[in-house]
CSV table of C-alpha atoms in Angstrom, one decimal:
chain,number,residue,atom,x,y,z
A,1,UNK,CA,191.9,27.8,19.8
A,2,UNK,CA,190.7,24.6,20.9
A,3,UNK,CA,187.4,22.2,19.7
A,4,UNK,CA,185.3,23.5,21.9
A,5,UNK,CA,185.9,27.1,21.1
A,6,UNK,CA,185.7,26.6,17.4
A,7,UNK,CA,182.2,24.9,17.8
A,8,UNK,CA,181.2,27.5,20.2
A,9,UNK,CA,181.9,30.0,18.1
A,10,UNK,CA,180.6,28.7,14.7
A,11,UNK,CA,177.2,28.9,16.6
A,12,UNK,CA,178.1,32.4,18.2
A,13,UNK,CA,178.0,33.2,14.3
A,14,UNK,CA,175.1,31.3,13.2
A,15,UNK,CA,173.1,33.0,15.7
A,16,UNK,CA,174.2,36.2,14.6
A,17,UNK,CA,172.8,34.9,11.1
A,18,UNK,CA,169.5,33.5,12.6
A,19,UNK,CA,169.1,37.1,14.7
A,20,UNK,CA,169.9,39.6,11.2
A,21,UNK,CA,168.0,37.0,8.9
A,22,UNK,CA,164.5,37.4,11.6
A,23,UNK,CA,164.5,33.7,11.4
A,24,UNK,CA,164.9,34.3,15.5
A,25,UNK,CA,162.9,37.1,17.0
A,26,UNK,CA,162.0,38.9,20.1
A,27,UNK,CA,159.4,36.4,20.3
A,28,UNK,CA,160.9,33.2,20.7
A,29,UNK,CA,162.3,31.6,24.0
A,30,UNK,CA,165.5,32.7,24.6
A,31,UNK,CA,165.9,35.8,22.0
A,32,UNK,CA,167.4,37.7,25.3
A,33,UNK,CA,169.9,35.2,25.8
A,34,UNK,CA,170.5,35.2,22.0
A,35,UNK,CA,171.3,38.9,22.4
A,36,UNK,CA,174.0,38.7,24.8
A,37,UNK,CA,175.9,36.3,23.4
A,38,UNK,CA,176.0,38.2,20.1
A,39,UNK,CA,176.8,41.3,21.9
A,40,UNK,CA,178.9,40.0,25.0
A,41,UNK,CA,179.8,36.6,23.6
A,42,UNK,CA,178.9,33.0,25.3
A,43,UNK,CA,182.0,33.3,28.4
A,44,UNK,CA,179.1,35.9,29.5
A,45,UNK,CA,176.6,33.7,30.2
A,46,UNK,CA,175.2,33.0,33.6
A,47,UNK,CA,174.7,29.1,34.1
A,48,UNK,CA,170.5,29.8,34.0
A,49,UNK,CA,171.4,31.7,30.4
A,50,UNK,CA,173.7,28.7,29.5
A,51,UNK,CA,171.2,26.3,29.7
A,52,UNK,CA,168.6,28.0,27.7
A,53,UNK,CA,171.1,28.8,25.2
A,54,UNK,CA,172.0,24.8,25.1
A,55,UNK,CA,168.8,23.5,25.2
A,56,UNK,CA,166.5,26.3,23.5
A,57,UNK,CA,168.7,28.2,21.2
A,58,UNK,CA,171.4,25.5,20.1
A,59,UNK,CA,168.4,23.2,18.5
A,60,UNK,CA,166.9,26.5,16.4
A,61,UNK,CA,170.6,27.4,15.6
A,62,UNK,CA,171.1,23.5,14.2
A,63,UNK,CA,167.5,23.9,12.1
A,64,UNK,CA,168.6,27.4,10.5
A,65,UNK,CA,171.4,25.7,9.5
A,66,UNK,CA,169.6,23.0,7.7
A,67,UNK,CA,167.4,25.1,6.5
A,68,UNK,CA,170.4,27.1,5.1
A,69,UNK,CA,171.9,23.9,3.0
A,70,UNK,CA,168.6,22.9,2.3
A,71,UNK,CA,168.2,25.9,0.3
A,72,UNK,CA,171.5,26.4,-1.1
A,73,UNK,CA,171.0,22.9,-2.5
A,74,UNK,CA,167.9,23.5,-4.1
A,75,UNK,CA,169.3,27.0,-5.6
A,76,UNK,CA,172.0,24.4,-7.0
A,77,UNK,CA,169.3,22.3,-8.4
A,78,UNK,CA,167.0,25.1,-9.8
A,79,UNK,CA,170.4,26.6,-11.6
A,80,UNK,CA,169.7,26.4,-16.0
A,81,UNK,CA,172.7,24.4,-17.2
């Protein structure tokens, strides 16, 4: 598996998280697009879907990540010693 693959499929998987968590829903640009690629994978993507899945899905993937460490870091923090 190459670079590219392993980064392309870390955020296959993150949008599968961002999908089952409802941080993404059917109302948000791009959820369609979002669909496919967790149902069909990216290779399935037409070059209008690829786009909107680089320009509108890959930011929201990147900020439900944060948001992920953000509060796995503050669950550290609120831990009783």
């Amino acid at each position: 598996m190459g670079w590219n693959d392993h980064i392309r499929n870390e955020l296959t998987e993150s949008l599968r998280d961002a999908i089952a968590s409802g941080y993404l829903t059917a109302e948000d640009p791009g959820y369609t697009v979002a669909v496919k690629v967790r149902d069909q994978g990216p290779g399935s993507l037409s070059e209008i879907e690829q786009d909107v899945f680089d320009f509108e899905l890959r930011p929201l993937i990147e900020s439900f990540e944060q948001r992920k460490i953000e509060d796995i870091g503050r669950d550290e923090l609120e831990k009783p010693e």
